[in-house]
């Protein structure tokens, strides 16, 4: 394909995308294909000769699309949302056409300076104080890895990268059992070892880390000759929205001199609404905070904003600066590749800029407030329906429930969930709460309406009745 052909196909792609979204409600949310079906429909060997774009497009529609789960479906209530507002899709289209590597200021000054500006817009939008500096990472997992590496280097007085970890005391990091698995991965990759990720018990309906237990664990580690390095708190855990008491965690961290990272990958988007900020009260004292505009807010994946109270520690941990990457001279120049693990960087700021401008913070707030209200409404309706139990109350737009049965509750709810997802009108996933299998519900799709959430009630109660 050359750029002249691209003109025509680009227009067709725009039409296709608009049609696809217009027809989403008629598609089953979760792909209904059997394992291996797509693979076996694809030729074993690559073509030797060029194929016509029309043939490629036909196979895309006939072979690939039926095997896709529709994350932009208005009745996608599974996992967390991965919203892609149309305007952010458009921005990505421009970004992929320009295809710049935005690793250094000079490799695209506008990309760097726009990133600085939109990160500061996001900082203001979520109510972090002046003084926090942002960077866009590819994922919350990467941001958390950066934070753990920073904890490690700080605790080792910047000797870890140089001398390695052998011969060092055991570095210890603290969190609850509610944090995302990306924390475990970060600990593995940073060379700390899973055994040194200390799980602090939680308490209360928010499933928050017990600050006294945290203090005691740190004291015990110091007594044993270990080296406490940092604390990872969460606002809006993945399973059921667990949220630590950040102020209480910060009291401990400040007394112990520990680096703190707050993972609000999902719930952070809700912080554009001031009424939800009490959920992470104390966050302004944290060293590092991550939230994903690519989840609830509507910036096409990938777009993670990572805020640092002082970026020097992170840059000191990650900057390499070989001769060929140096941009000599100019003061005030930021090279964001020194703030993240990969060198190459996509131009991710553009979609966030487009998104915030096209919707305005008020438009985005309205979406989030609706989702929270609708999720609360659905939880209340299920709770009032005989045979249903709300297991964890709505945390923003996320709650868990189960259908009661006389026999094996876990098997009964797994079966109900399977039948719901095979039905296709809605899509839900499961988690475990205190060992029991429960069904998760989150409202978060960009185009969801109150009617879509009402349909969730109908589907859940209809299929629960059919199975008993
Ligand atoms: C989704 C999620 C993550 C992982 O986000 P990625 O950007 O996919 O790495 C981490 N933590 C929490 C709380 C999440 O909800």
XYZ file of C-alpha atoms and ligand atoms in Angstrom:
483
model
C 0.000 0.000 0.000
C 1.255 3.453 -0.803
C -0.020 6.719 0.629
C -2.360 7.296 -2.311
C -4.093 3.960 -1.598
C -4.076 4.970 2.041
C -6.343 7.929 1.244
C -9.079 5.620 0.104
C -8.591 2.980 2.789
C -8.284 5.592 5.497
C -11.736 6.894 4.572
C -13.088 3.352 4.533
C -11.529 2.729 7.931
C -13.262 5.796 9.355
C -16.610 4.606 7.982
C -15.977 1.109 9.241
C -15.151 2.394 12.740
C -18.279 4.533 12.955
C -20.452 1.648 11.679
C -18.793 -0.772 14.073
C -19.566 1.442 17.043
C -23.123 2.121 15.854
C -23.763 -1.631 15.703
C -22.049 -2.639 18.929
C -25.226 -3.171 20.951
C -26.222 -5.925 18.519
C -23.045 -7.916 19.018
C -22.391 -10.345 21.883
C -20.033 -8.600 24.274
C -17.643 -11.485 24.841
C -16.335 -13.360 21.809
C -18.311 -16.555 21.331
C -15.617 -18.539 19.469
C -14.161 -21.879 20.542
C -10.446 -22.047 21.409
C -8.364 -22.639 18.266
C -11.087 -21.578 15.819
C -9.319 -18.416 14.690
C -5.905 -20.070 14.576
C -7.128 -22.885 12.353
C -8.753 -20.401 9.962
C -5.388 -18.720 9.330
C -2.935 -20.069 6.713
C 0.003 -21.995 8.170
C 2.602 -20.125 6.116
C 3.020 -16.427 5.229
C 2.270 -15.356 1.639
C 5.250 -15.100 -0.737
C 3.476 -12.635 -2.981
C 1.635 -9.425 -2.191
C -2.071 -9.740 -1.491
C -4.755 -7.221 -2.356
C -5.931 -4.949 0.432
C -9.521 -5.964 -0.253
C -8.665 -9.624 0.472
C -6.884 -8.687 3.687
C -9.833 -6.555 4.747
C -12.342 -9.332 3.991
C -10.420 -11.784 6.166
C -10.214 -9.178 8.914
C -13.982 -8.930 8.953
C -14.740 -12.621 8.500
C -12.008 -14.305 10.527
C -10.785 -11.798 13.072
C -13.824 -9.765 14.109
C -15.963 -12.739 15.269
C -13.101 -13.633 17.612
C -12.953 -10.231 19.264
C -14.388 -9.367 22.674
C -15.918 -5.918 22.411
C -14.305 -3.776 25.051
C -16.092 -0.675 23.775
C -19.495 -2.356 24.029
C -21.859 -0.273 26.195
C -22.665 -3.391 28.241
C -19.082 -4.353 28.970
C -19.261 -4.703 32.761
C -16.277 -7.037 33.176
C -12.772 -6.313 34.542
C -12.311 -2.544 34.328
C -13.135 -0.398 31.292
C -10.537 0.324 28.615
C -12.427 3.252 27.157
C -11.403 4.784 23.856
C -13.374 7.956 23.227
C -13.727 8.598 19.471
C -11.618 11.717 19.747
C -8.764 9.766 21.320
C -8.978 7.195 18.526
C -8.636 10.040 16.063
C -5.599 11.340 17.929
C -4.012 7.871 17.756
C -4.637 7.857 14.023
C -2.601 11.048 13.709
C 0.050 9.704 16.056
C 0.454 6.527 14.047
C 0.622 8.518 10.802
C 3.362 10.768 12.184
C 5.036 7.781 13.896
C 7.617 9.788 15.807
C 9.884 8.350 18.494
C 9.452 10.718 21.395
C 12.285 9.590 23.627
C 14.192 12.872 23.895
C 13.143 16.485 23.792
C 14.912 16.991 20.462
C 13.363 13.897 18.861
C 10.046 15.795 18.992
C 9.969 18.921 21.147
C 6.195 19.325 20.805
C 5.568 15.794 22.060
C 7.681 16.439 25.147
C 6.222 19.841 25.895
C 2.648 18.705 25.313
C 3.316 15.790 27.665
C 4.521 18.240 30.311
C 1.415 20.364 29.833
C -1.237 17.609 29.764
C 0.321 15.828 32.726
C -0.024 19.056 34.643
C -3.626 19.373 33.447
C -4.288 15.879 34.775
C -2.547 16.720 38.039
C -4.885 19.656 38.523
C -7.878 17.633 37.343
C -7.397 14.923 39.979
C -6.549 17.426 42.709
C -2.877 16.650 43.335
C -1.062 19.685 44.712
C 1.274 21.920 42.796
C 4.754 20.439 42.859
C 3.846 16.965 41.615
C 5.381 16.331 38.209
C 3.864 13.889 35.733
C 5.109 11.592 33.015
C 3.126 9.319 30.696
C 4.083 5.652 31.002
C 2.824 2.801 28.839
C 1.027 1.103 31.717
C 0.441 1.217 35.431
C 2.564 -1.929 35.606
C 5.516 0.044 34.238
C 4.899 2.942 36.614
C 4.836 0.557 39.566
C 8.052 -1.083 38.355
C 9.652 2.372 38.162
C 8.507 3.082 41.729
C 9.885 -0.216 43.039
C 13.222 0.354 41.297
C 13.342 3.810 42.862
C 12.582 2.343 46.305
C 15.394 -0.152 45.823
C 17.980 2.389 44.694
C 17.055 4.862 47.389
C 17.286 2.204 50.110
C 20.668 1.012 48.756
C 22.016 4.539 48.527
C 22.015 4.240 44.707
C 24.327 1.205 44.647
C 21.893 -1.436 43.320
C 22.197 -0.627 39.620
C 25.967 -0.498 39.996
C 26.861 -3.380 42.271
C 23.793 -5.612 42.060
C 21.925 -7.036 45.001
C 24.199 -9.828 46.152
C 25.708 -9.145 49.537
C 22.986 -6.625 50.340
C 20.503 -7.038 53.190
C 17.036 -8.226 52.225
C 15.079 -5.282 50.869
C 11.479 -5.282 52.068
C 8.396 -3.718 50.471
C 4.992 -3.595 52.167
C 1.476 -3.761 50.750
C -1.860 -5.436 51.403
C -3.115 -8.593 49.713
C -5.492 -6.406 47.681
C -2.889 -4.819 45.398
C -2.737 -5.676 41.714
C -0.479 -8.506 40.510
C 1.664 -5.896 38.746
C 3.152 -5.245 42.201
C 4.335 -8.866 42.451
C 5.827 -8.632 38.983
C 7.614 -5.381 39.797
C 9.126 -7.019 42.884
C 10.305 -10.010 40.825
C 11.766 -7.894 38.037
C 13.503 -5.518 40.450
C 15.276 -8.557 41.910
C 13.755 -8.219 45.365
C 12.011 -11.585 45.394
C 8.410 -12.383 46.206
C 9.331 -13.400 49.760
C 10.300 -9.819 50.459
C 6.916 -8.433 49.505
C 5.340 -8.281 52.933
C 1.537 -8.588 52.951
C -0.053 -6.510 55.672
C -3.475 -7.673 56.925
C -6.468 -5.541 56.020
C -9.507 -4.509 57.991
C -12.865 -2.799 57.641
C -15.234 -2.484 54.692
C -12.614 -0.665 52.595
C -10.213 -3.611 53.097
C -7.472 -1.150 54.040
C -4.012 -2.058 55.331
C -3.886 -2.126 59.130
C -1.425 0.677 59.966
C -0.480 -0.859 63.310
C 0.323 -4.163 61.635
C 2.364 -2.241 59.052
C 4.357 -0.494 61.774
C 4.932 -3.796 63.555
C 6.073 -5.560 60.379
C 8.624 -2.828 59.656
C 9.937 -2.957 63.226
C 10.253 -6.755 63.072
C 12.133 -6.513 59.764
C 14.548 -3.930 61.107
C 15.152 -6.108 64.161
C 15.901 -9.035 61.835
C 18.481 -6.969 59.941
C 16.336 -6.484 56.825
C 16.167 -3.209 54.922
C 12.663 -1.705 54.549
C 12.522 0.121 51.200
C 8.981 1.251 50.563
C 5.229 0.887 50.836
C 2.731 0.353 48.031
C -0.796 1.453 48.826
C -3.859 1.110 46.634
C -6.909 3.206 45.989
C -9.442 1.033 44.191
C -7.993 -2.483 44.206
C -8.768 -4.645 41.204
C -10.759 -7.335 42.937
C -13.346 -5.276 44.850
C -12.004 -1.734 44.987
C -10.057 -2.051 48.259
C -8.678 1.300 49.349
C -5.964 1.913 51.894
C -6.133 4.748 54.372
C -3.412 6.730 52.611
C -3.005 9.249 55.441
C -2.435 6.436 57.962
C 0.037 4.747 55.607
C 1.848 8.050 55.121
C 2.169 8.555 58.878
C 4.095 5.284 59.030
C 6.100 5.949 55.859
C 7.212 9.383 57.030
C 8.198 8.126 60.480
C 10.198 5.300 58.875
C 11.652 7.279 55.968
C 10.135 4.952 53.360
C 9.289 5.705 49.720
C 5.579 5.379 48.938
C 3.735 4.515 45.765
C -0.054 4.769 45.437
C -1.685 2.603 42.784
C -4.969 4.208 41.714
C -4.814 2.835 38.170
C -8.574 2.521 37.865
C -10.033 4.723 40.629
C -7.735 7.637 39.839
C -10.012 8.701 36.976
C -12.828 9.286 39.465
C -10.667 11.827 41.282
C -11.612 14.409 38.668
C -14.797 14.585 40.798
C -13.892 16.365 44.061
C -16.525 14.433 46.028
C -14.585 11.164 45.585
C -11.203 12.491 46.726
C -11.796 11.539 50.350
C -11.083 7.972 49.154
C -7.412 8.819 48.858
C -7.079 11.555 51.474
C -3.395 11.957 52.264
C -2.248 11.172 48.701
C -0.552 14.566 48.518
C 2.084 13.177 50.897
C 2.938 10.162 48.664
C 6.123 10.043 46.583
C 4.624 8.388 43.531
C 1.026 8.086 42.297
C -0.252 6.248 39.240
C -3.610 6.466 37.451
C -4.661 5.240 34.031
C -6.531 7.638 31.744
C -6.679 4.567 29.457
C -9.116 2.853 31.775
C -12.191 4.794 32.814
C -11.407 8.253 31.473
C -11.441 7.411 27.770
C -7.895 7.867 26.486
C -7.285 5.049 24.049
C -4.861 2.427 25.446
C -2.052 2.976 26.313
C -1.904 6.070 28.496
C -0.794 5.951 32.121
C -0.082 9.129 34.051
C 2.578 8.726 36.714
C 2.995 11.586 39.192
C 6.076 12.168 41.294
C 6.493 14.473 44.236
C 10.144 14.698 43.254
C 11.175 13.150 39.931
C 14.894 13.361 40.795
C 14.896 9.995 42.565
C 13.260 8.286 39.580
C 15.568 9.936 37.042
C 18.593 9.127 39.186
C 17.437 5.499 39.116
C 16.781 5.232 35.380
C 18.850 7.786 33.436
C 21.722 6.320 31.462
C 22.743 8.982 28.970
C 25.215 7.386 26.591
C 26.881 9.907 24.320
C 24.552 9.362 21.344
C 21.482 10.170 23.412
C 22.747 13.369 24.982
C 21.134 16.615 23.963
C 23.924 18.973 24.784
C 23.357 22.346 26.235
C 19.821 23.552 26.390
C 18.621 24.163 29.895
C 15.208 23.062 31.065
C 15.014 20.261 28.523
C 13.238 17.125 29.674
C 14.078 13.753 28.163
C 11.196 11.586 29.277
C 12.944 8.350 28.287
C 14.978 8.871 31.462
C 11.759 8.522 33.449
C 10.766 5.085 32.192
C 12.158 1.618 31.466
C 11.835 1.486 27.641
C 13.866 3.947 25.599
C 11.431 4.339 22.694
C 8.308 6.304 23.456
C 5.070 6.744 21.580
C 3.465 10.170 21.380
C 0.842 9.417 24.025
C 0.109 12.953 25.148
C -1.833 13.860 22.013
C -4.856 11.667 22.759
C -5.082 12.952 26.301
C -4.991 16.522 25.027
C -7.682 15.798 22.429
C -9.803 13.967 25.017
C -9.703 16.624 27.714
C -10.397 19.402 25.237
C -13.182 17.665 23.330
C -15.113 16.562 26.411
C -14.037 19.087 29.001
C -13.552 17.975 32.575
C -17.258 18.562 33.167
C -18.229 16.118 30.442
C -15.894 13.474 31.842
C -17.137 14.091 35.386
C -20.713 13.590 34.277
C -19.845 10.203 32.768
C -18.109 9.048 35.935
C -20.870 10.283 38.225
C -23.465 8.471 36.107
C -21.544 5.214 36.287
C -21.244 5.462 40.063
C -24.940 6.256 40.464
C -26.027 3.439 38.153
C -23.771 0.874 39.850
C -25.162 1.899 43.242
C -28.675 1.590 41.861
C -28.044 -1.880 40.476
C -26.448 -3.042 43.731
C -29.484 -1.800 45.654
C -31.875 -3.558 43.259
C -29.990 -6.855 43.501
C -29.822 -6.574 47.256
C -33.594 -6.140 47.341
C -34.100 -9.147 45.083
C -34.696 -12.454 46.818
C -31.889 -14.936 46.327
C -29.175 -12.333 45.756
C -26.503 -11.099 48.110
C -24.293 -8.047 47.549
C -20.974 -9.256 48.929
C -18.984 -6.028 48.686
C -20.829 -2.722 48.496
C -20.139 -0.331 45.616
C -16.728 1.224 45.711
C -17.260 3.957 43.098
C -18.809 1.930 40.252
C -17.608 -1.535 41.341
C -19.390 -4.076 43.536
C -19.563 -7.841 43.888
C -22.550 -10.104 44.383
C -23.611 -13.717 44.290
C -26.731 -15.739 43.832
C -27.589 -17.922 46.791
C -28.141 -21.654 46.442
C -28.467 -24.622 48.723
C -25.663 -26.638 47.129
C -22.106 -25.609 46.211
C -22.233 -21.788 46.121
C -18.999 -21.338 44.175
C -19.981 -23.805 41.454
C -23.462 -22.324 41.301
C -22.143 -18.798 40.730
C -19.499 -19.921 38.245
C -22.254 -21.639 36.297
C -24.453 -18.537 36.442
C -21.537 -16.396 35.246
C -20.805 -18.782 32.361
C -24.419 -18.696 31.265
C -24.497 -14.888 31.463
C -21.411 -14.568 29.280
C -22.568 -17.218 26.802
C -25.826 -15.281 26.490
C -23.787 -12.313 25.231
C -25.997 -9.363 26.173
C -23.681 -8.386 29.017
C -20.193 -9.383 30.114
C -19.148 -9.919 33.744
C -16.129 -11.467 35.463
C -15.545 -13.110 38.823
C -13.250 -12.677 41.800
C -12.809 -14.236 45.222
C -13.760 -12.464 48.439
C -12.515 -14.162 51.609
C -12.189 -17.344 49.603
C -15.678 -17.323 48.081
C -16.323 -16.954 44.371
C -18.358 -13.829 43.648
C -19.426 -12.022 40.494
C -17.978 -8.565 39.828
C -19.934 -5.743 38.281
C -18.471 -2.427 37.219
C -20.177 0.234 35.153
C -17.638 2.153 33.124
C -18.200 1.967 29.380
C -17.947 5.352 27.709
C -21.265 4.895 25.907
C -23.190 3.035 28.614
C -26.652 4.321 29.483
C -28.991 3.755 32.428
C -30.920 1.362 30.153
C -27.796 -0.738 29.584
C -27.346 -1.106 33.329
C -31.042 -1.926 33.701
C -30.584 -4.655 31.108
C -27.824 -6.095 33.287
C -30.393 -6.530 36.062
C -32.795 -8.245 33.675
C -30.173 -10.628 32.299
C -28.779 -11.531 35.735
C -32.175 -12.202 37.322
C -33.572 -13.966 34.246
C -30.646 -16.379 33.960
C -30.448 -16.925 37.701
C -34.151 -17.924 37.687
C -33.617 -20.176 34.669
C -30.831 -22.062 36.408
C -32.612 -22.927 39.637
C -5.568 -2.210 35.763
C -4.777 -2.070 36.982
C -3.387 -2.181 36.958
C -2.634 -2.562 35.719
O -2.745 -1.579 34.757
P -1.898 -1.650 33.404
O -1.925 -0.254 32.907
O -2.618 -2.614 32.523
O -0.541 -2.133 33.745
C -2.705 -1.971 38.124
N -3.336 -1.661 39.263
C -4.675 -1.546 39.334
C -5.331 -1.182 40.625
C -5.440 -1.745 38.187
O -6.769 -1.626 38.251
